[in-house]
Amino acid sequence: RNLKWQIQCRGDIGRLNAPFLAIYESLIPAEEEKAKQKQLLTLLEKLVCKEWPDARLYLYGSCANSFGVCKSDIDVCLAINNKEINKSEILLKLADILQTDNLQNVQALTRARVPIVKLMDPVTGISCDICINNLLAVVNTKLLRDYARIDVRLRQLAFIVKHWAKSRGVNETYQGTLSSYAYVLMCIHFLQQRRPAILPCLQGMDKTYSVTVDDIEYSYFDQVERLRDFGSHNKETIAQLVWAFFNYWAYGHDYASNVISVRTGSIIRKLEKDWTRRVGNDRHLICIEDPFEITHDLGRVVDKYSIKVLREEFERAAEIMQYDPNPCVTLFERY
Ligand code: GTP
Ligand code: MG
């Protein structure tokens, strides 16, 4: 495996840049889609504020972290300061309030892992999930968005990796593969590790932004407009990065011992985190540390069957990037 990790990239990698960039461009959502999302959020705010004047709505997830491809659903967080009643009651009440002529298929899913209200807006055609007080998701959404503003290659790489994962059926947490959020963290970490580095480690720099959630402070450097040249010493192009990303996850990563950590901008040891054995349902077969909830392994959903599927997909992708005459097609073939 290690020998393979040392292999030279194919000589004609340069000719793959234009087609990969074309795929990236085709996945960027249109401005009008953003406008429709805003419109739906405004409608929701109006309805929610009648019942809870102090409540606030935040967009999070791919509609706000800049890693959303076109025609995505939106994720909304209702921030409400009401310690008296429980989440289920709030969700049922919320579903009731939103049950208006303007919205369709309003359902409260109170028993889900993350309880939500789901709905569809027939005017814009957008579906939406609303959760309650999941403020860390709003904070990690900002972190991802800030990273994306430093170097455009992050967004390019993440769009291609997400598109690959969806096409190959390895973006399904309920089937033991990884969330989109996990893939974006893998891309950020990968670009932090390039030499010269393409991304810095924002949580390792002076704090310019800080927020308190449930009495815990989270902070990092967020003046990213000052970091626009950060990656300029590294001239790697998108095709080289896609090649190297899959090569790393196929042959370079030490699954037995290592954890990738965006928080520290480095690789840390499973031993250090006590992630060496199965605890409950968490098997730690691929370890991706959440940047804020550091006891959270985003690979915890992966089981002994799906780790095989994932690693075979990484190897397939690496082989295609190395040898296939037409990787921009083969990579995304439906599984
Ligand atoms: P797509 O909808 O697939 O385009 O991507 P998405 O960015 O919306 O990703 P996903 O549905 O995986 O997650 C939505 C948001 O929820 C993420 O951006 C995170 O903010 C948050 N999130 C998802 N999974 C986790 C998790 O396991 N831990 C934490 N802390 N946050 C999560
Ligand atoms: Mg989403």
GROMACS .gro file of N, CA, C and O in nm, residues 45-141:
model
  388
   45GLU      N    1  -4.012   3.302   0.892
   45GLU     CA    2  -3.987   3.398   1.002
   45GLU      C    3  -4.115   3.468   1.043
   45GLU      O    4  -4.144   3.486   1.161
   46LYS      N    5  -4.192   3.506   0.943
   46LYS     CA    6  -4.317   3.577   0.970
   46LYS      C    7  -4.412   3.489   1.053
   46LYS      O    8  -4.469   3.534   1.153
   47LEU      N    9  -4.424   3.364   1.013
   47LEU     CA   10  -4.516   3.273   1.083
   47LEU      C   11  -4.466   3.241   1.225
   47LEU      O   12  -4.545   3.237   1.321
   48VAL      N   13  -4.336   3.221   1.238
   48VAL     CA   14  -4.279   3.182   1.367
   48VAL      C   15  -4.286   3.297   1.467
   48VAL      O   16  -4.317   3.279   1.585
   49CYS      N   17  -4.259   3.418   1.420
   49CYS     CA   18  -4.255   3.533   1.511
   49CYS      C   19  -4.390   3.570   1.570
   49CYS      O   20  -4.398   3.632   1.675
   50LYS      N   21  -4.496   3.530   1.502
   50LYS     CA   22  -4.630   3.554   1.559
   50LYS      C   23  -4.645   3.477   1.690
   50LYS      O   24  -4.706   3.523   1.786
   51GLU      N   25  -4.593   3.355   1.692
   51GLU     CA   26  -4.606   3.271   1.810
   51GLU      C   27  -4.496   3.299   1.913
   51GLU      O   28  -4.522   3.308   2.032
   52TRP      N   29  -4.371   3.311   1.864
   52TRP     CA   30  -4.256   3.332   1.954
   52TRP      C   31  -4.180   3.456   1.907
   52TRP      O   32  -4.088   3.446   1.826
   53PRO      N   33  -4.216   3.574   1.958
   53PRO     CA   34  -4.156   3.698   1.907
   53PRO      C   35  -4.004   3.705   1.923
   53PRO      O   36  -3.936   3.772   1.846
   54ASP      N   37  -3.949   3.632   2.023
   54ASP     CA   38  -3.805   3.639   2.045
   54ASP      C   39  -3.726   3.532   1.971
   54ASP      O   40  -3.604   3.529   1.976
   55ALA      N   41  -3.798   3.443   1.904
   55ALA     CA   42  -3.728   3.333   1.837
   55ALA      C   43  -3.655   3.385   1.714
   55ALA      O   44  -3.691   3.487   1.656
   56ARG      N   45  -3.549   3.312   1.674
   56ARG     CA   46  -3.478   3.347   1.550
   56ARG      C   47  -3.460   3.223   1.463
   56ARG      O   48  -3.449   3.111   1.513
   57LEU      N   49  -3.456   3.245   1.333
   57LEU     CA   50  -3.432   3.134   1.241
   57LEU      C   51  -3.295   3.151   1.175
   57LEU      O   52  -3.260   3.260   1.133
   58TYR      N   53  -3.219   3.043   1.170
   58TYR     CA   54  -3.088   3.046   1.104
   58TYR      C   55  -3.085   2.937   0.997
   58TYR      O   56  -3.132   2.826   1.021
   59LEU      N   57  -3.024   2.971   0.885
   59LEU     CA   58  -2.997   2.869   0.785
   59LEU      C   59  -2.869   2.797   0.826
   59LEU      O   60  -2.775   2.860   0.874
   60TYR      N   61  -2.863   2.666   0.808
   60TYR     CA   62  -2.737   2.596   0.829
   60TYR      C   63  -2.726   2.486   0.723
   60TYR      O   64  -2.814   2.474   0.638
   61GLY      N   65  -2.618   2.408   0.730
   61GLY     CA   66  -2.600   2.302   0.631
   61GLY      C   67  -2.565   2.359   0.495
   61GLY      O   68  -2.521   2.474   0.483
   62SER      N   69  -2.588   2.280   0.391
   62SER     CA   70  -2.532   2.314   0.261
   62SER      C   71  -2.593   2.440   0.198
   62SER      O   72  -2.529   2.500   0.112
   63CYS      N   73  -2.711   2.483   0.242
   63CYS     CA   74  -2.765   2.606   0.184
   63CYS      C   75  -2.691   2.728   0.237
   63CYS      O   76  -2.703   2.837   0.181
   64ALA      N   77  -2.614   2.712   0.346
   64ALA     CA   78  -2.546   2.827   0.405
   64ALA      C   79  -2.395   2.809   0.415
   64ALA      O   80  -2.323   2.905   0.440
   65ASN      N   81  -2.344   2.688   0.397
   65ASN     CA   82  -2.199   2.669   0.416
   65ASN      C   83  -2.121   2.683   0.286
   65ASN      O   84  -2.000   2.662   0.284
   66SER      N   85  -2.191   2.715   0.178
   66SER     CA   86  -2.135   2.736   0.043
   66SER      C   87  -2.092   2.605  -0.026
   66SER      O   88  -2.032   2.609  -0.133
   67PHE      N   89  -2.126   2.491   0.034
   67PHE     CA   90  -2.099   2.363  -0.031
   67PHE      C   91  -2.227   2.299  -0.086
   67PHE      O   92  -2.231   2.179  -0.110
   68GLY      N   93  -2.331   2.380  -0.102
   68GLY     CA   94  -2.456   2.327  -0.154
   68GLY      C   95  -2.456   2.328  -0.306
   68GLY      O   96  -2.421   2.427  -0.368
   69VAL      N   97  -2.493   2.216  -0.364
   69VAL     CA   98  -2.506   2.212  -0.509
   69VAL      C   99  -2.649   2.255  -0.544
   69VAL      O  100  -2.732   2.274  -0.456
   70CYS      N  101  -2.675   2.270  -0.674
   70CYS     CA  102  -2.806   2.320  -0.713
   70CYS      C  103  -2.916   2.221  -0.675
   70CYS      O  104  -2.893   2.102  -0.662
   71LYS      N  105  -3.034   2.275  -0.658
   71LYS     CA  106  -3.154   2.198  -0.623
   71LYS      C  107  -3.141   2.121  -0.490
   71LYS      O  108  -3.190   2.009  -0.476
   72SER      N  109  -3.077   2.183  -0.392
   72SER     CA  110  -3.070   2.122  -0.259
   72SER      C  111  -3.189   2.167  -0.175
   72SER      O  112  -3.246   2.273  -0.199
   73ASP      N  113  -3.219   2.087  -0.075
   73ASP     CA  114  -3.317   2.129   0.023
   73ASP      C  115  -3.249   2.224   0.121
   73ASP      O  116  -3.128   2.235   0.123
   74ILE      N  117  -3.329   2.291   0.204
   74ILE     CA  118  -3.265   2.380   0.300
   74ILE      C  119  -3.284   2.330   0.443
   74ILE      O  120  -3.381   2.264   0.478
   75ASP      N  121  -3.183   2.360   0.525
   75ASP     CA  122  -3.184   2.323   0.666
   75ASP      C  123  -3.197   2.451   0.747
   75ASP      O  124  -3.123   2.547   0.725
   76VAL      N  125  -3.295   2.453   0.838
   76VAL     CA  126  -3.320   2.572   0.918
   76VAL      C  127  -3.317   2.533   1.065
   76VAL      O  128  -3.361   2.425   1.103
   77CYS      N  129  -3.260   2.623   1.146
   77CYS     CA  130  -3.257   2.599   1.290
   77CYS      C  131  -3.341   2.707   1.358
   77CYS      O  132  -3.320   2.826   1.336
   78LEU      N  133  -3.436   2.666   1.440
   78LEU     CA  134  -3.516   2.761   1.518
   78LEU      C  135  -3.449   2.774   1.655
   78LEU      O  136  -3.435   2.678   1.729
   79ALA      N  137  -3.402   2.897   1.683
   79ALA     CA  138  -3.337   2.922   1.813
   79ALA      C  139  -3.441   2.986   1.904
   79ALA      O  140  -3.494   3.092   1.875
   80ILE      N  141  -3.471   2.916   2.011
   80ILE     CA  142  -3.580   2.960   2.097
   80ILE      C  143  -3.537   2.942   2.242
   80ILE      O  144  -3.481   2.840   2.279
   81ASN      N  145  -3.556   3.047   2.320
   81ASN     CA  146  -3.511   3.045   2.459
   81ASN      C  147  -3.628   3.010   2.548
   81ASN      O  148  -3.692   3.096   2.605
   82ASN      N  149  -3.658   2.883   2.554
   82ASN     CA  150  -3.772   2.843   2.634
   82ASN      C  151  -3.739   2.712   2.702
   82ASN      O  152  -3.747   2.606   2.642
   83LYS      N  153  -3.696   2.724   2.827
   83LYS     CA  154  -3.648   2.604   2.898
   83LYS      C  155  -3.765   2.521   2.953
   83LYS      O  156  -3.748   2.407   2.992
   84GLU      N  157  -3.884   2.583   2.957
   84GLU     CA  158  -3.997   2.514   3.021
   84GLU      C  159  -4.047   2.392   2.942
   84GLU      O  160  -4.052   2.282   2.994
   85ILE      N  161  -4.084   2.413   2.817
   85ILE     CA  162  -4.140   2.300   2.743
   85ILE      C  163  -4.032   2.225   2.665
   85ILE      O  164  -3.926   2.279   2.636
   86ASN      N  165  -4.059   2.100   2.633
   86ASN     CA  166  -3.955   2.021   2.567
   86ASN      C  167  -3.960   2.035   2.415
   86ASN      O  168  -4.052   2.093   2.358
   87LYS      N  169  -3.858   1.979   2.351
   87LYS     CA  170  -3.843   1.994   2.205
   87LYS      C  171  -3.963   1.937   2.129
   87LYS      O  172  -4.008   1.998   2.033
   88SER      N  173  -4.011   1.821   2.173
   88SER     CA  174  -4.124   1.761   2.102
   88SER      C  175  -4.245   1.852   2.103
   88SER      O  176  -4.313   1.869   2.000
   89GLU      N  177  -4.270   1.913   2.219
   89GLU     CA  178  -4.385   2.005   2.226
   89GLU      C  179  -4.367   2.123   2.132
   89GLU      O  180  -4.461   2.165   2.064
   90ILE      N  181  -4.243   2.177   2.130
   90ILE     CA  182  -4.217   2.291   2.042
   90ILE      C  183  -4.236   2.250   1.896
   90ILE      O  184  -4.297   2.322   1.817
   91LEU      N  185  -4.186   2.132   1.861
   91LEU     CA  186  -4.198   2.086   1.723
   91LEU      C  187  -4.344   2.067   1.682
   91LEU      O  188  -4.382   2.104   1.570
   92LEU      N  189  -4.423   2.011   1.773
   92LEU     CA  190  -4.565   1.990   1.741
   92LEU      C  191  -4.636   2.124   1.724
   92LEU      O  192  -4.715   2.143   1.632
   93LYS      N  193  -4.603   2.217   1.812
   93LYS     CA  194  -4.659   2.352   1.804
   93LYS      C  195  -4.616   2.418   1.672
   93LYS      O  196  -4.698   2.480   1.602
   94LEU      N  197  -4.488   2.404   1.641
   94LEU     CA  198  -4.434   2.463   1.519
   94LEU      C  199  -4.505   2.407   1.395
   94LEU      O  200  -4.545   2.481   1.305
   95ALA      N  201  -4.522   2.275   1.394
   95ALA     CA  202  -4.591   2.212   1.281
   95ALA      C  203  -4.731   2.269   1.268
   95ALA      O  204  -4.780   2.296   1.157
   96ASP      N  205  -4.794   2.292   1.381
   96ASP     CA  206  -4.928   2.347   1.384
   96ASP      C  207  -4.932   2.488   1.324
   96ASP      O  208  -5.018   2.520   1.242
   97ILE      N  209  -4.836   2.571   1.365
   97ILE     CA  210  -4.830   2.709   1.315
   97ILE      C  211  -4.807   2.714   1.165
   97ILE      O  212  -4.859   2.799   1.094
   98LEU      N  213  -4.723   2.619   1.117
   98LEU     CA  214  -4.684   2.623   0.975
   98LEU      C  215  -4.788   2.557   0.885
   98LEU      O  216  -4.777   2.561   0.762
   99GLN      N  217  -4.884   2.495   0.948
   99GLN     CA  218  -4.992   2.428   0.875
   99GLN      C  219  -5.084   2.534   0.812
   99GLN      O  220  -5.195   2.552   0.856
  100THR      N  221  -5.031   2.606   0.713
  100THR     CA  222  -5.111   2.712   0.651
  100THR      C  223  -5.134   2.679   0.505
  100THR      O  224  -5.077   2.583   0.453
  101ASP      N  225  -5.212   2.763   0.440
  101ASP     CA  226  -5.240   2.741   0.299
  101ASP      C  227  -5.115   2.748   0.214
  101ASP      O  228  -5.108   2.692   0.105
  102ASN      N  229  -5.015   2.822   0.265
  102ASN     CA  230  -4.895   2.847   0.184
  102ASN      C  231  -4.793   2.735   0.184
  102ASN      O  232  -4.700   2.737   0.106
  103LEU      N  233  -4.809   2.639   0.275
  103LEU     CA  234  -4.707   2.534   0.286
  103LEU      C  235  -4.772   2.396   0.278
  103LEU      O  236  -4.888   2.378   0.316
  104GLN      N  237  -4.693   2.299   0.229
  104GLN     CA  238  -4.747   2.164   0.211
  104GLN      C  239  -4.666   2.059   0.285
  104GLN      O  240  -4.550   2.081   0.317
  105ASN      N  241  -4.728   1.944   0.307
  105ASN     CA  242  -4.661   1.827   0.368
  105ASN      C  243  -4.591   1.860   0.500
  105ASN      O  244  -4.479   1.816   0.523
  106VAL      N  245  -4.654   1.940   0.583
  106VAL     CA  246  -4.591   1.975   0.711
  106VAL      C  247  -4.602   1.856   0.806
  106VAL      O  248  -4.711   1.807   0.833
  107GLN      N  249  -4.486   1.807   0.853
  107GLN     CA  250  -4.485   1.691   0.942
  107GLN      C  251  -4.385   1.713   1.054
  107GLN      O  252  -4.272   1.754   1.026
  108ALA      N  253  -4.421   1.679   1.177
  108ALA     CA  254  -4.324   1.682   1.286
  108ALA      C  255  -4.268   1.542   1.305
  108ALA      O  256  -4.343   1.448   1.325
  109LEU      N  257  -4.136   1.528   1.294
  109LEU     CA  258  -4.071   1.398   1.320
  109LEU      C  259  -4.003   1.407   1.457
  109LEU      O  260  -3.885   1.442   1.466
  110THR      N  261  -4.079   1.377   1.562
  110THR     CA  262  -4.028   1.403   1.697
  110THR      C  263  -3.937   1.291   1.747
  110THR      O  264  -3.866   1.310   1.844
  111ARG      N  265  -3.940   1.176   1.681
  111ARG     CA  266  -3.859   1.065   1.731
  111ARG      C  267  -3.731   1.041   1.652
  111ARG      O  268  -3.659   0.946   1.679
  112ALA      N  269  -3.702   1.127   1.554
  112ALA     CA  270  -3.580   1.111   1.476
  112ALA      C  271  -3.457   1.140   1.563
  112ALA      O  272  -3.469   1.200   1.669
  113ARG      N  273  -3.336   1.099   1.516
  113ARG     CA  274  -3.213   1.126   1.591
  113ARG      C  275  -3.199   1.277   1.614
  113ARG      O  276  -3.169   1.322   1.723
  114VAL      N  277  -3.220   1.354   1.506
  114VAL     CA  278  -3.235   1.498   1.520
  114VAL      C  279  -3.382   1.529   1.489
  114VAL      O  280  -3.422   1.525   1.373
  115PRO      N  281  -3.464   1.555   1.593
  115PRO     CA  282  -3.606   1.580   1.568
  115PRO      C  283  -3.627   1.707   1.484
  115PRO      O  284  -3.559   1.807   1.507
  116ILE      N  285  -3.717   1.698   1.389
  116ILE     CA  286  -3.738   1.811   1.297
  116ILE      C  287  -3.885   1.824   1.258
  116ILE      O  288  -3.964   1.732   1.276
  117VAL      N  289  -3.916   1.941   1.200
  117VAL     CA  290  -4.039   1.957   1.123
  117VAL      C  291  -3.997   1.964   0.976
  117VAL      O  292  -3.905   2.038   0.941
  118LYS      N  293  -4.063   1.886   0.892
  118LYS     CA  294  -4.037   1.887   0.747
  118LYS      C  295  -4.151   1.960   0.678
  118LYS      O  296  -4.265   1.947   0.720
  119LEU      N  297  -4.120   2.028   0.571
  119LEU     CA  298  -4.228   2.088   0.492
  119LEU      C  299  -4.181   2.118   0.351
  119LEU      O  300  -4.062   2.112   0.321
  120MET      N  301  -4.279   2.153   0.268
  120MET     CA  302  -4.249   2.187   0.129
  120MET      C  303  -4.322   2.316   0.095
  120MET      O  304  -4.436   2.334   0.136
  121ASP      N  305  -4.251   2.403   0.022
  121ASP     CA  306  -4.313   2.528  -0.020
  121ASP      C  307  -4.351   2.514  -0.168
  121ASP      O  308  -4.264   2.507  -0.254
  122PRO      N  309  -4.481   2.508  -0.197
  122PRO     CA  310  -4.520   2.484  -0.337
  122PRO      C  311  -4.485   2.599  -0.431
  122PRO      O  312  -4.467   2.577  -0.550
  123VAL      N  313  -4.471   2.720  -0.378
  123VAL     CA  314  -4.438   2.834  -0.465
  123VAL      C  315  -4.296   2.820  -0.521
  123VAL      O  316  -4.273   2.833  -0.641
  124THR      N  317  -4.201   2.791  -0.434
  124THR     CA  318  -4.063   2.781  -0.479
  124THR      C  319  -4.023   2.636  -0.511
  124THR      O  320  -3.919   2.613  -0.572
  125GLY      N  321  -4.101   2.540  -0.463
  125GLY     CA  322  -4.066   2.399  -0.483
  125GLY      C  323  -3.957   2.351  -0.390
  125GLY      O  324  -3.903   2.241  -0.406
  126ILE      N  325  -3.923   2.432  -0.290
  126ILE     CA  326  -3.813   2.396  -0.200
  126ILE      C  327  -3.866   2.320  -0.078
  126ILE      O  328  -3.966   2.360  -0.018
  127SER      N  329  -3.796   2.212  -0.042
  127SER     CA  330  -3.828   2.141   0.081
  127SER      C  331  -3.736   2.190   0.191
  127SER      O  332  -3.626   2.237   0.164
  128CYS      N  333  -3.784   2.176   0.314
  128CYS     CA  334  -3.709   2.235   0.424
  128CYS      C  335  -3.724   2.150   0.549
  128CYS      O  336  -3.830   2.094   0.574
  129ASP      N  337  -3.615   2.136   0.625
  129ASP     CA  338  -3.616   2.069   0.755
  129ASP      C  339  -3.587   2.174   0.861
  129ASP      O  340  -3.491   2.249   0.847
  130ILE      N  341  -3.669   2.178   0.966
  130ILE     CA  342  -3.643   2.274   1.074
  130ILE      C  343  -3.613   2.199   1.203
  130ILE      O  344  -3.692   2.115   1.247
  131CYS      N  345  -3.499   2.227   1.262
  131CYS     CA  346  -3.466   2.167   1.391
  131CYS      C  347  -3.468   2.277   1.498
  131CYS      O  348  -3.479   2.395   1.466
  132ILE      N  349  -3.459   2.235   1.624
  132ILE     CA  350  -3.468   2.332   1.734
  132ILE      C  351  -3.334   2.344   1.806
  132ILE      O  352  -3.277   2.241   1.847
  133ASN      N  353  -3.288   2.467   1.824
  133ASN     CA  354  -3.171   2.496   1.908
  133ASN      C  355  -3.048   2.412   1.879
  133ASN      O  356  -2.971   2.381   1.970
  134ASN      N  357  -3.027   2.377   1.753
  134ASN     CA  358  -2.907   2.302   1.717
  134ASN      C  359  -2.800   2.404   1.676
  134ASN      O  360  -2.757   2.410   1.561
  135LEU      N  361  -2.758   2.486   1.775
  135LEU     CA  362  -2.677   2.603   1.739
  135LEU      C  363  -2.534   2.567   1.699
  135LEU      O  364  -2.471   2.641   1.623
  136LEU      N  365  -2.486   2.452   1.745
  136LEU     CA  366  -2.351   2.413   1.701
  136LEU      C  367  -2.346   2.388   1.551
  136LEU      O  368  -2.244   2.413   1.487
  137ALA      N  369  -2.456   2.340   1.498
  137ALA     CA  370  -2.461   2.320   1.352
  137ALA      C  371  -2.453   2.454   1.280
  137ALA      O  372  -2.395   2.465   1.172
  138VAL      N  373  -2.510   2.560   1.343
  138VAL     CA  374  -2.501   2.693   1.283
  138VAL      C  375  -2.356   2.742   1.288
  138VAL      O  376  -2.305   2.802   1.194
  139VAL      N  377  -2.287   2.710   1.398
  139VAL     CA  378  -2.147   2.753   1.412
  139VAL      C  379  -2.056   2.674   1.316
  139VAL      O  380  -1.970   2.732   1.250
  140ASN      N  381  -2.077   2.543   1.305
  140ASN     CA  382  -1.988   2.469   1.213
  140ASN      C  383  -2.019   2.504   1.066
  140ASN      O  384  -1.931   2.497   0.981
  141THR      N  385  -2.141   2.547   1.040
  141THR     CA  386  -2.175   2.596   0.906
  141THR      C  387  -2.091   2.720   0.872
  141THR      O  388  -2.037   2.732   0.762
   0.00000   0.00000   0.00000
